Tab-separated table of C-alpha atoms in Angstrom:
chain	number	residue	atom	x	y	z
A	1	MET	CA	0.000	0.001	-0.002
A	2	ARG	CA	1.198	3.523	-0.753
A	3	LEU	CA	1.015	6.018	2.104
A	4	LEU	CA	1.619	9.741	2.361
A	5	LEU	CA	3.148	10.987	5.615
A	6	TYR	CA	3.381	14.691	6.445
A	7	VAL	CA	5.771	15.610	9.272
A	8	GLU	CA	6.702	18.929	10.885
A	9	LEU	CA	10.131	18.725	12.499
A	10	MET	CA	12.996	20.780	13.887
A	11	ASN	CA	15.477	22.141	11.361
A	12	SER	CA	18.330	19.850	12.366
A	13	LEU	CA	20.388	17.131	10.732
A	14	ASP	CA	19.685	14.905	13.747
A	15	ALA	CA	15.915	15.257	13.168
A	16	VAL	CA	16.216	14.300	9.483
A	17	ALA	CA	18.485	11.351	10.344
A	18	LYS	CA	16.057	10.163	13.046
A	19	LEU	CA	13.189	10.402	10.544
A	20	MET	CA	15.038	8.208	8.031
A	21	LEU	CA	16.124	5.689	10.660
A	22	THR	CA	12.598	5.395	12.055
A	23	VAL	CA	11.183	4.800	8.545
A	24	LYS	CA	13.726	1.965	8.157
A	25	GLN	CA	12.931	0.606	11.634
A	26	GLY	CA	9.241	0.518	10.707
A	27	GLY	CA	9.935	-1.715	7.725
A	28	LEU	CA	8.606	0.821	5.223
A	29	SER	CA	10.087	1.638	1.832
A	30	LEU	CA	10.649	5.274	0.935
A	31	GLU	CA	9.413	6.076	-2.565
A	32	ASN	CA	9.768	9.863	-2.459
A	33	ILE	CA	10.554	12.647	0.010
A	34	SER	CA	10.210	16.412	-0.145
A	35	ILE	CA	11.594	18.629	2.631
A	36	ASN	CA	10.844	22.341	2.864
A	37	SER	CA	11.803	25.123	5.257
A	38	MET	CA	9.097	26.851	7.296
A	39	ASP	CA	8.830	29.427	10.101
A	40	GLY	CA	11.795	31.420	8.812
A	41	GLY	CA	14.023	28.351	8.797
A	42	GLN	CA	13.286	27.314	12.385
A	43	ARG	CA	11.366	24.204	11.332
A	44	LEU	CA	11.016	21.868	8.365
A	45	SER	CA	8.045	20.178	6.773
A	46	ALA	CA	8.586	16.793	5.160
A	47	THR	CA	6.229	14.901	2.871
A	48	LEU	CA	7.123	11.242	2.425
A	49	THR	CA	5.587	8.756	0.031
A	50	LEU	CA	5.981	5.331	1.623
A	51	VAL	CA	5.220	1.769	0.583
A	52	GLY	CA	4.215	-0.773	3.192
A	53	ARG	CA	1.430	-1.949	5.447
A	54	GLU	CA	-0.992	0.668	6.753
A	55	GLU	CA	-0.385	-0.508	10.330
A	56	LYS	CA	3.326	0.218	9.922
A	57	GLY	CA	2.539	3.725	8.654
A	58	GLU	CA	0.282	4.360	11.645
A	59	TRP	CA	3.019	3.082	13.955
A	60	LEU	CA	5.536	5.439	12.331
A	61	ALA	CA	3.271	8.484	12.648
A	62	ARG	CA	2.774	7.767	16.377
A	63	LYS	CA	6.400	6.787	17.055
A	64	LEU	CA	7.823	10.015	15.644
A	65	LEU	CA	5.815	12.051	18.146
A	66	ASN	CA	7.717	10.316	20.977
A	67	PHE	CA	10.876	12.215	19.946
A	68	PRO	CA	11.410	15.922	20.721
A	69	TYR	CA	12.400	16.613	17.081
A	70	PHE	CA	8.890	16.127	15.699
A	71	HIS	CA	5.919	18.461	16.199
A	72	LYS	CA	3.111	17.077	14.027
A	73	THR	CA	2.387	14.065	11.810
A	74	ARG	CA	-0.449	13.217	9.431
A	75	LEU	CA	-0.864	9.951	7.522
A	76	LEU	CA	-3.007	9.374	4.417
A	77	LYS	CA	-3.594	6.243	2.335
A	78	LEU	CA	-2.853	6.792	-1.349
A	79	SER	CA	-4.039	3.450	-2.725
A	80	GLU	CA	-5.430	0.082	-1.750
A	81	PRO	CA	-3.337	-3.051	-2.208
A	82	GLU	CA	-3.868	-4.838	-5.516
A	83	ALA	CA	-5.309	-8.351	-5.446
């Protein structure tokens, strides 16, 4: 299943690295990522297109909020699995 994850995070290399490591830990594949500056460069917004099980995407969205780097997450399904 393809998933779209929106994340607001601190503008820090550690935050971006933690995001990538947590995606890997969740067993999701990264198809695409877009990272943009916001709030005058204080924070970043990241939009990730992921491939994997919906439950793993939900886990990732919740897990990221356990770290001080991340401020907000939103997860959307892009497509249903093909039979």
